[in-house]
Short mmCIF file of C-alpha atoms and ligand atoms in Angstrom, two decimals:
data_model
loop_
_atom_site.label_atom_id
_atom_site.label_comp_id
_atom_site.label_asym_id
_atom_site.label_seq_id
_atom_site.Cartn_x
_atom_site.Cartn_y
_atom_site.Cartn_z
CA VAL A 1 99.64 85.19 111.41
CA PRO A 2 97.12 87.89 112.22
CA GLY A 3 93.59 87.90 110.87
CA GLY A 4 92.86 84.22 111.32
CA PHE A 5 95.14 83.00 108.52
CA ALA A 6 97.35 80.01 109.37
CA THR A 7 100.46 81.19 107.53
CA PRO A 8 101.64 84.24 105.56
CA ALA A 9 101.32 82.06 102.45
CA ASP A 10 97.62 81.47 103.21
CA LEU A 11 97.08 85.17 103.68
CA VAL A 12 98.80 86.07 100.40
CA ALA A 13 96.99 83.26 98.55
CA ALA A 14 93.65 84.59 99.82
CA ALA A 15 94.55 88.10 98.61
CA ALA A 16 95.64 86.73 95.23
CA ASP A 17 92.26 84.98 95.23
CA ARG A 18 90.80 88.49 95.52
CA GLN A 19 89.33 88.16 98.99
CA PRO A 20 88.82 91.71 100.24
CA ARG A 21 89.36 90.69 103.88
CA ALA A 22 92.83 89.36 103.06
CA VAL A 23 93.68 92.47 101.03
CA GLY A 24 92.62 94.67 103.94
CA ARG A 25 94.60 92.55 106.37
CA LEU A 26 97.75 92.88 104.27
CA ILE A 27 97.44 96.65 104.02
CA SER A 28 96.98 96.82 107.78
CA LEU A 29 100.28 94.92 108.16
CA VAL A 30 101.88 97.59 105.96
CA GLU A 31 100.42 100.42 108.04
CA ALA A 32 101.68 98.85 111.22
CA ALA A 33 105.09 98.09 109.66
CA SER A 34 104.53 94.55 110.94
CA PRO A 35 107.43 92.10 111.29
CA TRP A 36 105.38 89.76 109.07
CA LEU A 37 105.94 92.09 106.12
CA ARG A 38 109.28 90.60 105.19
CA ASP A 39 107.71 87.15 104.59
CA VAL A 40 104.67 88.68 102.97
CA ALA A 41 106.71 90.85 100.58
CA ARG A 42 108.66 87.83 99.37
CA LEU A 43 105.40 86.00 98.61
CA LEU A 44 103.83 89.03 96.91
CA ALA A 45 106.79 89.80 94.64
CA PRO A 46 106.13 87.23 91.90
CA LEU A 47 102.49 88.39 91.71
CA THR A 48 103.30 92.06 91.07
CA GLY A 49 104.14 94.23 88.08
CA ARG A 50 100.82 94.18 86.24
CA ALA A 51 98.86 97.08 87.71
CA GLU A 52 98.61 100.38 85.91
CA VAL A 53 99.34 103.02 88.56
CA ILE A 54 97.75 106.43 88.29
CA GLY A 55 98.55 109.23 90.74
CA ILE A 56 96.01 111.98 91.36
CA THR A 57 97.15 115.09 93.15
CA GLY A 58 96.21 118.72 93.71
CA ALA A 59 95.18 121.12 96.43
CA PRO A 60 92.44 120.19 98.92
CA GLY A 61 88.96 120.80 97.49
CA VAL A 62 90.02 120.80 93.84
CA GLY A 63 87.97 117.66 93.21
CA LYS A 64 90.42 114.77 93.50
CA SER A 65 88.02 112.40 95.23
CA THR A 66 85.16 113.31 92.91
CA SER A 67 87.46 112.71 89.93
CA THR A 68 88.71 109.45 91.43
CA SER A 69 85.15 108.27 91.76
CA ALA A 70 84.43 109.26 88.16
CA LEU A 71 87.55 107.43 86.98
CA ILE A 72 86.56 104.32 88.91
CA GLY A 73 83.27 104.42 87.01
CA ALA A 74 85.00 104.80 83.66
CA TYR A 75 87.46 101.96 84.26
CA ARG A 76 84.76 99.67 85.65
CA ALA A 77 82.69 100.32 82.54
CA ALA A 78 85.70 99.04 80.58
CA GLY A 79 85.68 95.88 82.73
CA ARG A 80 88.79 96.67 84.71
CA ARG A 81 89.25 96.05 88.45
CA VAL A 82 90.16 99.20 90.33
CA GLY A 83 92.03 99.70 93.61
CA VAL A 84 92.21 103.10 95.29
CA LEU A 85 94.67 104.34 97.90
CA ALA A 86 93.76 107.68 99.48
CA VAL A 87 96.87 109.15 101.05
CA ASP A 88 97.26 112.36 103.02
CA PRO A 89 100.92 112.89 103.95
CA SER A 90 100.02 115.92 106.05
CA SER A 91 97.86 113.89 108.43
CA PRO A 92 99.46 110.50 109.10
CA PHE A 93 96.75 109.52 111.55
CA THR A 94 93.90 109.67 109.01
CA GLY A 95 92.11 112.96 109.23
CA GLY A 96 88.57 113.92 108.35
CA ALA A 97 89.50 114.65 104.73
CA LEU A 98 90.01 110.97 104.04
CA LEU A 99 86.73 110.14 105.68
CA GLY A 100 85.12 112.57 103.24
CA ASP A 101 86.88 110.81 100.37
CA ARG A 102 85.28 107.52 101.28
CA ILE A 103 81.88 109.14 101.37
CA ARG A 104 82.35 110.56 97.86
CA MET A 105 83.21 107.09 96.60
CA THR A 106 80.37 105.18 98.29
CA GLU A 107 78.66 104.56 94.97
CA HIS A 108 81.37 101.96 94.35
CA ALA A 109 81.35 100.48 97.86
CA ALA A 110 79.25 97.45 96.94
CA ASP A 111 81.29 96.59 93.82
CA PRO A 112 83.54 93.56 94.58
CA ASP A 113 85.90 94.66 91.80
CA VAL A 114 86.60 97.99 93.51
CA TYR A 115 88.71 98.28 96.64
CA ILE A 116 89.07 101.66 98.35
CA ARG A 117 91.39 102.25 101.24
CA SER A 118 92.51 105.35 103.12
CA LEU A 119 96.10 104.80 104.10
CA ALA A 120 97.35 105.71 107.53
CA SER A 121 100.74 105.01 109.03
CA ARG A 122 101.98 104.94 112.57
CA GLY A 123 104.55 107.44 111.41
CA HIS A 124 107.70 105.43 111.99
CA LEU A 125 109.92 104.04 109.21
CA GLY A 126 109.33 107.12 107.09
CA GLY A 127 105.55 107.14 107.38
CA LEU A 128 103.35 107.17 104.32
CA SER A 129 106.12 107.57 101.77
CA TRP A 130 107.41 104.25 103.07
CA ALA A 131 104.01 102.55 103.40
CA THR A 132 102.39 103.62 100.13
CA PRO A 133 104.58 101.60 97.73
CA GLN A 134 104.09 98.53 99.93
CA ALA A 135 100.30 98.97 99.91
CA LEU A 136 100.51 99.37 96.16
CA ARG A 137 102.28 96.00 95.95
CA VAL A 138 99.39 94.40 97.81
CA LEU A 139 96.77 95.77 95.41
CA ASP A 140 98.92 94.87 92.40
CA ALA A 141 99.28 91.29 93.64
CA ALA A 142 95.54 91.12 94.38
CA GLY A 143 94.85 91.58 90.68
CA PHE A 144 93.69 95.16 90.47
CA ASP A 145 94.28 96.25 86.88
CA VAL A 146 94.29 99.92 87.74
CA VAL A 147 95.40 101.46 91.03
CA LEU A 148 94.51 105.10 91.66
CA ILE A 149 96.55 106.89 94.33
CA GLU A 150 94.94 110.09 95.59
CA THR A 151 97.35 112.38 97.46
CA VAL A 152 96.95 115.86 98.90
CA GLY A 153 99.01 118.98 98.39
CA VAL A 154 102.33 119.69 96.75
CA GLY A 155 104.79 119.01 99.58
CA GLN A 156 107.85 116.80 99.37
CA ALA A 157 106.08 113.67 100.61
CA GLU A 158 103.43 114.17 97.97
CA VAL A 159 106.05 114.47 95.21
CA GLU A 160 107.61 111.23 96.47
CA ILE A 161 104.27 109.51 96.30
CA ALA A 162 103.59 110.93 92.84
CA SER A 163 106.85 109.31 91.73
CA LEU A 164 105.16 105.94 92.38
CA ALA A 165 102.74 106.42 89.55
CA ASP A 166 103.13 105.46 85.92
CA THR A 167 101.01 108.48 85.08
CA THR A 168 100.43 111.48 87.35
CA LEU A 169 97.37 113.69 87.06
CA VAL A 170 97.58 117.15 88.58
CA LEU A 171 94.20 118.74 89.20
CA LEU A 172 93.65 122.48 89.20
CA ALA A 173 90.48 124.51 89.44
CA PRO A 174 89.70 128.04 88.29
CA GLY A 175 90.43 130.61 90.98
CA MET A 176 92.46 128.13 93.01
CA GLY A 177 95.82 129.22 91.71
CA ASP A 178 96.73 130.22 88.20
CA GLY A 179 99.31 128.71 85.91
CA VAL A 180 102.16 130.76 87.32
CA GLN A 181 101.54 129.41 90.81
CA ALA A 182 101.34 125.93 89.39
CA ALA A 183 104.76 126.35 87.81
CA LYS A 184 106.19 127.69 91.06
CA ALA A 185 104.97 124.65 92.92
CA GLY A 186 106.88 122.47 90.50
CA ILE A 187 103.64 121.01 89.24
CA LEU A 188 104.69 120.87 85.62
CA GLU A 189 107.58 118.65 86.55
CA ILE A 190 105.37 115.95 87.99
CA ALA A 191 102.26 116.32 85.79
CA ASP A 192 101.73 113.96 82.88
CA VAL A 193 98.14 115.14 82.54
CA LEU A 194 96.92 118.53 83.76
CA VAL A 195 93.24 118.50 84.59
CA VAL A 196 91.31 121.76 84.89
CA ASN A 197 88.40 120.55 87.01
CA LYS A 198 85.30 122.60 87.89
CA ALA A 199 85.17 123.73 84.27
CA ASP A 200 81.59 124.79 85.06
CA ARG A 201 83.03 127.63 87.14
CA PRO A 202 83.95 131.08 85.82
CA GLY A 203 87.58 131.49 84.81
CA ALA A 204 88.02 127.88 83.72
CA ASP A 205 88.83 128.84 80.14
CA ASP A 206 91.51 131.28 81.31
CA THR A 207 93.12 128.62 83.50
CA TYR A 208 92.98 126.16 80.62
CA ARG A 209 94.56 128.65 78.19
CA ASP A 210 97.31 129.58 80.69
CA LEU A 211 98.23 125.97 81.21
CA ALA A 212 98.10 125.07 77.53
CA THR A 213 100.39 128.01 76.73
CA MET A 214 102.82 127.14 79.51
CA VAL A 215 102.96 123.48 78.49
CA ARG A 216 103.74 124.46 74.89
CA ARG A 217 106.48 126.81 76.05
CA VAL A 218 108.13 124.28 78.35
CA GLY A 219 107.55 121.01 76.56
CA GLY A 220 109.40 119.74 73.52
CA ASP A 221 106.28 119.58 71.39
CA GLY A 222 106.17 117.03 68.63
CA PRO A 223 108.80 114.53 67.60
CA ARG A 224 112.45 115.49 67.97
CA PRO A 225 114.16 116.10 64.63
CA ARG A 226 116.49 113.29 63.61
CA ARG A 227 120.01 114.57 63.90
CA ALA A 228 121.89 111.39 63.05
CA ALA A 229 123.94 111.63 59.89
CA ALA A 230 124.09 108.60 57.63
CA GLY A 231 126.26 105.99 59.29
CA GLY A 232 126.37 107.97 62.52
CA PRO A 233 125.10 106.87 65.91
CA ASP A 234 121.37 106.50 66.39
CA LEU A 235 120.46 109.58 68.36
CA ASP A 236 116.95 108.26 68.93
CA GLU A 237 118.32 106.68 72.09
CA GLU A 238 117.57 109.92 73.86
CA PRO A 239 113.89 109.75 74.75
CA ASP A 240 111.55 112.41 73.45
CA ARG A 241 109.93 114.50 76.10
CA TRP A 242 106.28 113.96 76.87
CA THR A 243 104.25 117.13 76.56
CA PRO A 244 101.66 117.07 79.33
CA ARG A 245 98.10 116.96 78.06
CA VAL A 246 95.69 119.58 79.36
CA VAL A 247 92.10 118.44 79.85
CA ARG A 248 88.95 120.17 81.14
CA THR A 249 86.48 118.32 83.38
CA VAL A 250 83.39 118.77 85.48
CA ALA A 251 84.03 115.75 87.66
CA ALA A 252 80.84 116.26 89.64
CA GLU A 253 78.87 115.65 86.42
CA ARG A 254 81.33 113.13 84.92
CA THR A 255 81.97 115.52 82.04
CA GLY A 256 85.37 115.19 80.37
CA VAL A 257 86.29 112.00 82.20
CA GLY A 258 86.59 110.18 78.87
CA ASP A 259 89.19 112.75 77.81
CA VAL A 260 91.15 112.10 81.00
CA VAL A 261 91.10 108.35 80.37
CA ALA A 262 92.21 108.95 76.78
CA ALA A 263 95.07 111.21 77.92
CA ILE A 264 96.22 108.56 80.41
CA ALA A 265 96.10 105.90 77.69
CA ALA A 266 98.07 108.11 75.29
CA HIS A 267 100.72 108.71 77.95
CA ARG A 268 100.96 105.00 78.58
CA LEU A 269 101.39 104.22 74.89
CA TRP A 270 104.12 106.85 74.64
CA GLN A 271 105.87 105.44 77.72
CA ARG A 272 105.75 101.91 76.40
CA ALA A 273 107.00 102.92 72.97
CA ASN A 274 110.18 104.57 74.22
CA GLY A 275 110.99 102.52 77.31
CA GLU A 276 110.04 105.21 79.81
CA LEU A 277 107.56 102.93 81.57
CA GLU A 278 110.29 100.42 82.34
CA ARG A 279 112.67 103.21 83.40
CA ARG A 280 110.09 104.65 85.79
CA ARG A 281 109.46 101.27 87.33
CA VAL A 282 113.14 100.63 87.91
CA ARG A 283 113.46 104.09 89.45
CA ARG A 284 110.48 103.33 91.67
CA ALA A 285 112.06 100.06 92.82
CA ALA A 286 115.32 101.89 93.59
CA ASP A 287 113.34 104.39 95.73
CA GLU A 288 111.67 101.54 97.56
CA ILE A 289 114.92 99.78 98.34
CA GLU A 290 116.45 103.02 99.51
CA ARG A 291 113.55 103.83 101.81
CA ILE A 292 113.61 100.39 103.39
CA ALA A 293 117.39 100.50 103.79
CA VAL A 294 117.39 103.99 105.30
CA ALA A 295 114.58 103.03 107.68
CA ALA A 296 116.51 99.93 108.74
CA LEU A 297 119.65 101.99 109.21
CA ARG A 298 117.82 104.52 111.32
CA GLU A 299 116.33 101.79 113.46
CA ARG A 300 119.71 100.15 113.90
CA MET A 301 121.24 103.48 114.83
CA GLY A 302 118.85 103.71 117.75
CA ASP A 303 119.63 100.11 118.66
CA VAL A 304 123.39 100.50 118.88
CA ARG A 305 124.13 100.14 122.58
CA GLY A 306 120.57 101.10 123.38
CA GLY A 307 120.95 104.44 121.63
CA ARG A 308 123.55 105.46 124.18
CA LEU A 309 126.35 105.63 121.63
CA LEU A 310 124.51 108.25 119.59
CA ASP A 311 123.83 110.23 122.79
CA ALA A 312 127.49 110.05 123.81
CA LEU A 313 128.72 111.08 120.36
CA ALA A 314 126.22 113.94 120.24
CA ALA A 315 127.45 115.22 123.59
CA ALA A 316 131.05 115.02 122.37
CA VAL A 317 130.25 116.93 119.17
CA ALA A 318 128.25 119.58 121.04
CA ALA A 319 131.16 120.07 123.45
CA GLY A 320 133.66 120.38 120.61
CA ARG A 321 135.60 117.26 121.66
CA THR A 322 135.09 115.75 118.20
CA ASP A 323 133.60 116.69 114.84
CA PRO A 324 130.35 115.32 113.38
CA TRP A 325 132.11 113.48 110.51
CA THR A 326 134.33 111.52 112.87
CA ALA A 327 131.33 110.83 115.10
CA ALA A 328 129.33 109.55 112.11
CA ASP A 329 132.21 107.23 111.21
CA ASP A 330 132.26 105.93 114.78
CA LEU A 331 128.51 105.35 114.73
CA LEU A 332 128.57 103.54 111.37
CA GLY A 333 131.51 101.45 112.56
CA ALA A 334 129.65 100.39 115.70
CA MET A 335 126.52 99.56 113.66
CA THR A 336 128.35 97.20 111.31
CA GLN A 337 130.07 95.53 114.25
CA THR A 338 126.81 94.74 116.04
CA GLN A 339 125.20 93.18 112.96
N1 GDP B 1 81.25 123.00 90.66
C1 GDP B 1 81.97 121.87 90.73
N2 GDP B 1 82.20 121.32 91.95
C2 GDP B 1 82.92 120.19 92.00
C3 GDP B 1 83.42 119.58 90.84
N3 GDP B 1 84.12 118.48 91.20
C4 GDP B 1 84.06 118.41 92.56
N4 GDP B 1 83.33 119.44 93.04
C5 GDP B 1 83.01 119.72 94.46
O1 GDP B 1 84.18 120.20 95.11
C6 GDP B 1 84.19 119.78 96.46
C7 GDP B 1 85.51 119.10 96.79
O2 GDP B 1 85.61 117.89 96.05
P1 GDP B 1 86.55 116.69 96.47
O3 GDP B 1 86.44 115.66 95.40
O4 GDP B 1 86.29 116.24 97.86
O5 GDP B 1 87.97 117.40 96.44
P2 GDP B 1 89.38 116.87 97.00
O6 GDP B 1 89.61 117.50 98.32
O7 GDP B 1 90.38 117.35 95.99
O8 GDP B 1 89.32 115.37 97.08
C8 GDP B 1 83.00 118.87 96.66
O9 GDP B 1 81.96 119.61 97.23
C9 GDP B 1 82.65 118.46 95.24
O10 GDP B 1 81.29 118.17 95.10
C10 GDP B 1 83.15 120.18 89.56
O11 GDP B 1 83.56 119.72 88.50
N5 GDP B 1 82.41 121.32 89.57
MG1 MG B 2 89.85 114.04 98.59
#
């Protein structure tokens, strides 16, 4: 086993014992999509399911890393251990932005109950959207009560990563795109808490008002009226919709961070009360299984007769000798045979 541990069990035990070196080693195995991961994942599984996962997203420069650092401070003050994954789907080979993130979080670098990691991925097996949930498992098993996942942008990979979180914060700043743009980007669909950061800047109140108005318009505000007649079915089975909270912060001065923590806690209570937390976690597990299965399938596809079958079928389809559906059937047939 890499990293000077005798067995995968030793490595996982050391991580569960909260040794940062073992935690780092495990995340490196994830990044490299190491063959050891299968053993490691089996050992990690019984240790997982406790961490509260908070996603933080928004455009570059909006203040995600500053807010993450402020949140670390708030959760540490409450005695909770905090893990951070900084993920940039647009630069799988760790760009300068992530380096900057680490610098903004250095105040927590010496705290043994804080673990900060910029995630990179070699790019195969679906890249960061594949690696991030596995890294999350490591931090969960290593006893971090709260895991903050900072992601950049509003692309598809970012939405996938946001789906990992129990609660997703979307950060906006005045002048960086008004409410209408936010709606276009599908932000309201993923946001559980909308944070107007840089509230010290002009225009912050307008942005806040826009968002608050939009959230009221879209969201089913307040409890759903009971429609069940006496003796009828209990219509409360249908979950109420969560209305995203809108909060103002000046992350650079730690202002409003308590409101963010309170909004996250309120969302969690709501999720627990109506079963949404459990539903999200099952959905997340389904995503994970699917990603691993698809990656395995893709790998196997390349393996079938050294990839030559795919080449041959592609040539046949391009030449009109067969159709792509028939070719796909042939490929899948060959893959199951070689298992
Ligand atoms: N004026 C102001 N600047 C802020 C605030 N929060 C962060 N910044 C600054 O905005 C810049 C980008 O912050 P950063 O956290 O790296 O943003 P990220 O790219 O979203 O992670 C940095 O120079 C921060 O100091 C704030 O509340 N007010
Ligand atoms: Mg950042």
